[in-house]
Amino acid sequence: DHHVGPAASPVLREPLHQAIVEAINRIRPAIEQASGAILEPCDAVAALRYPEGSFYGPHRDLAETPDENGLHRREVSIVIFVNAGAGAAPAFGGGRLRLYGLEGNEDDGVDVVPEAGALVAFPSRLRHEVTRVTQGERQSLVTWLLTAEGEPL
């Protein structure tokens, strides 16, 4: 299995959606500095729900070939955890964000423990996955910052 989930989520109400987009754009200069790339402003985020049993197998968010949706221009992937997957009262079990290749070995994964409100930004070319949710429901927000038009990839 490569992919079971996430489930469709209701659209974020506009005031909340706009506030999240604005918050991401406020930190975009720091992300540009860390990534070494000139990035387009964030214009949208998506809400994802991973019910019990769902997961998203290892993949990269950066498309290898150019397409009309700009997937080949994804530079930075952003995940914001809405609920907690650890601590005294976790809302779900499993559902870790696992990032590969951080320690030099492409096969070794490093798990990010989901903490409510935490934002994780990583290169879109990095292989990653969401491990199987073993109980409850994992909720997150995602977006991708694209390289500015005309900038080298």
CSV table of C-alpha atoms in Angstrom, one decimal:
chain,number,residue,atom,x,y,z
A,1,ASP,CA,0.0,0.0,0.0
A,2,HIS,CA,1.2,3.5,-0.9
A,3,HIS,CA,-1.7,5.6,0.2
A,4,VAL,CA,-4.8,5.1,2.3
A,5,GLY,CA,-6.0,8.6,3.2
A,6,PRO,CA,-6.2,11.4,4.0
A,7,ALA,CA,-9.9,11.9,3.9
A,8,ALA,CA,-11.6,14.9,2.4
A,9,SER,CA,-12.0,17.7,4.8
A,10,PRO,CA,-14.4,20.6,5.0
A,11,VAL,CA,-13.1,23.8,3.5
A,12,LEU,CA,-11.6,26.2,6.1
A,13,ARG,CA,-13.8,29.2,6.7
A,14,GLU,CA,-12.4,32.3,5.0
A,15,PRO,CA,-11.4,34.4,8.0
A,16,LEU,CA,-9.4,31.4,9.4
A,17,HIS,CA,-8.0,30.4,6.0
A,18,GLN,CA,-6.8,34.0,5.4
A,19,ALA,CA,-5.3,34.3,8.9
A,20,ILE,CA,-3.3,31.1,8.3
A,21,VAL,CA,-2.1,32.3,4.9
A,22,GLU,CA,-1.0,35.6,6.3
A,23,ALA,CA,0.8,34.0,9.2
A,24,ILE,CA,2.8,31.7,6.7
A,25,ASN,CA,3.6,34.8,4.6
A,26,ARG,CA,5.0,36.6,7.7
A,27,ILE,CA,7.5,33.8,8.1
A,28,ARG,CA,8.2,33.4,4.4
A,29,PRO,CA,11.4,35.6,4.5
A,30,ALA,CA,12.9,33.2,7.2
A,31,ILE,CA,12.0,30.2,5.1
A,32,GLU,CA,13.5,31.8,2.0
A,33,GLN,CA,16.7,32.5,4.0
A,34,ALA,CA,16.8,28.9,5.2
A,35,SER,CA,16.1,27.4,1.8
A,36,GLY,CA,18.2,29.8,-0.2
A,37,ALA,CA,15.4,30.2,-2.7
A,38,ILE,CA,13.1,33.1,-3.7
A,39,LEU,CA,9.6,31.9,-3.0
A,40,GLU,CA,6.1,33.0,-4.2
A,41,PRO,CA,3.7,34.1,-1.4
A,42,CYS,CA,1.5,31.4,0.0
A,43,ASP,CA,-2.0,31.7,-1.4
A,44,ALA,CA,-3.9,28.7,0.1
A,45,VAL,CA,-3.7,25.9,2.6
A,46,ALA,CA,-5.6,22.6,2.7
A,47,ALA,CA,-7.1,20.9,5.7
A,48,LEU,CA,-6.4,17.1,5.8
A,49,ARG,CA,-8.0,14.4,8.1
A,50,TYR,CA,-6.4,11.0,8.5
A,51,PRO,CA,-8.9,8.7,10.1
A,52,GLU,CA,-7.8,5.6,12.0
A,53,GLY,CA,-6.1,3.1,9.6
A,54,SER,CA,-5.1,5.7,7.1
A,55,PHE,CA,-1.5,6.7,6.1
A,56,TYR,CA,0.4,8.2,3.2
A,57,GLY,CA,3.4,6.1,2.0
A,58,PRO,CA,6.8,7.5,1.2
A,59,HIS,CA,6.8,10.1,-1.5
A,60,ARG,CA,8.2,13.5,-2.6
A,61,ASP,CA,6.0,16.6,-3.1
A,62,LEU,CA,8.1,17.9,-5.9
A,63,ALA,CA,7.1,16.7,-9.4
A,64,GLU,CA,9.9,15.7,-11.7
A,65,THR,CA,8.4,17.0,-14.9
A,66,PRO,CA,6.9,20.5,-15.5
A,67,ASP,CA,3.1,20.6,-15.3
A,68,GLU,CA,0.4,23.3,-15.5
A,69,ASN,CA,-0.2,23.1,-11.7
A,70,GLY,CA,3.3,24.1,-10.8
A,71,LEU,CA,4.1,20.9,-8.9
A,72,HIS,CA,7.6,21.0,-10.4
A,73,ARG,CA,8.1,24.4,-8.7
A,74,ARG,CA,7.4,23.2,-5.2
A,75,GLU,CA,10.3,24.2,-3.1
A,76,VAL,CA,9.2,24.0,0.6
A,77,SER,CA,6.4,21.7,2.0
A,78,ILE,CA,4.7,23.0,5.1
A,79,VAL,CA,2.7,20.9,7.6
A,80,ILE,CA,0.8,22.4,10.6
A,81,PHE,CA,-0.4,19.9,13.2
A,82,VAL,CA,-4.0,20.8,14.3
A,83,ASN,CA,-4.2,18.2,17.1
A,84,ALA,CA,-1.6,16.3,19.2
A,85,GLY,CA,-0.4,12.8,18.6
A,86,ALA,CA,1.6,12.6,21.9
A,87,GLY,CA,1.6,13.9,25.4
A,88,ALA,CA,-0.8,13.4,28.3
A,89,ALA,CA,-4.0,13.3,26.2
A,90,PRO,CA,-3.2,12.6,22.6
A,91,ALA,CA,-6.0,13.0,20.1
A,92,PHE,CA,-4.6,10.2,17.9
A,93,GLY,CA,-2.0,7.4,17.9
A,94,GLY,CA,0.5,6.9,15.1
A,95,GLY,CA,0.3,9.4,12.2
A,96,ARG,CA,3.9,10.5,12.5
A,97,LEU,CA,5.5,12.6,9.8
A,98,ARG,CA,8.6,10.6,8.9
A,99,LEU,CA,11.3,12.4,7.0
A,100,TYR,CA,14.0,10.5,5.1
A,101,GLY,CA,17.6,11.4,4.3
A,102,LEU,CA,18.1,14.0,7.0
A,103,GLU,CA,21.0,12.1,8.5
A,104,GLY,CA,22.7,11.2,5.2
A,105,ASN,CA,21.1,7.8,4.7
A,106,GLU,CA,18.1,7.9,2.4
A,107,ASP,CA,16.6,4.8,4.1
A,108,ASP,CA,16.7,6.1,7.6
A,109,GLY,CA,13.6,8.0,8.7
A,110,VAL,CA,13.3,10.6,11.4
A,111,ASP,CA,9.9,10.8,13.0
A,112,VAL,CA,8.3,14.2,13.9
A,113,VAL,CA,6.0,13.8,16.8
A,114,PRO,CA,2.8,15.8,16.0
A,115,GLU,CA,2.2,18.6,18.6
A,116,ALA,CA,-0.9,20.7,18.2
A,117,GLY,CA,0.1,24.1,16.6
A,118,ALA,CA,3.6,23.0,15.5
A,119,LEU,CA,4.7,24.0,12.0
A,120,VAL,CA,7.2,21.8,10.1
A,121,ALA,CA,8.8,23.2,6.9
A,122,PHE,CA,11.0,20.9,4.8
A,123,PRO,CA,12.4,20.7,1.2
A,124,SER,CA,9.7,19.4,-1.1
A,125,ARG,CA,12.3,17.1,-2.7
A,126,LEU,CA,12.7,15.3,0.6
A,127,ARG,CA,11.1,11.8,0.7
A,128,HIS,CA,8.6,11.6,3.5
A,129,GLU,CA,5.5,9.8,4.7
A,130,VAL,CA,2.7,9.8,7.2
A,131,THR,CA,2.7,6.6,9.2
A,132,ARG,CA,-0.5,4.7,9.8
A,133,VAL,CA,-2.9,6.3,12.3
A,134,THR,CA,-3.5,3.6,14.9
A,135,GLN,CA,-6.3,5.3,16.8
A,136,GLY,CA,-8.3,8.5,16.6
A,137,GLU,CA,-8.0,11.0,13.8
A,138,ARG,CA,-4.9,13.1,12.8
A,139,GLN,CA,-5.7,16.6,11.6
A,140,SER,CA,-3.3,18.9,9.8
A,141,LEU,CA,-3.0,21.8,7.4
A,142,VAL,CA,-0.7,21.6,4.4
A,143,THR,CA,0.7,24.0,1.8
A,144,TRP,CA,3.7,24.3,-0.6
A,145,LEU,CA,5.8,27.3,-1.3
A,146,LEU,CA,6.8,27.5,-5.0
A,147,THR,CA,10.0,28.9,-6.5
A,148,ALA,CA,9.3,32.3,-8.0
A,149,GLU,CA,8.7,32.3,-11.7
A,150,GLY,CA,12.0,32.5,-13.6
A,151,GLU,CA,14.1,31.3,-10.7
A,152,PRO,CA,16.3,28.3,-11.2
A,153,LEU,CA,15.2,25.1,-9.6
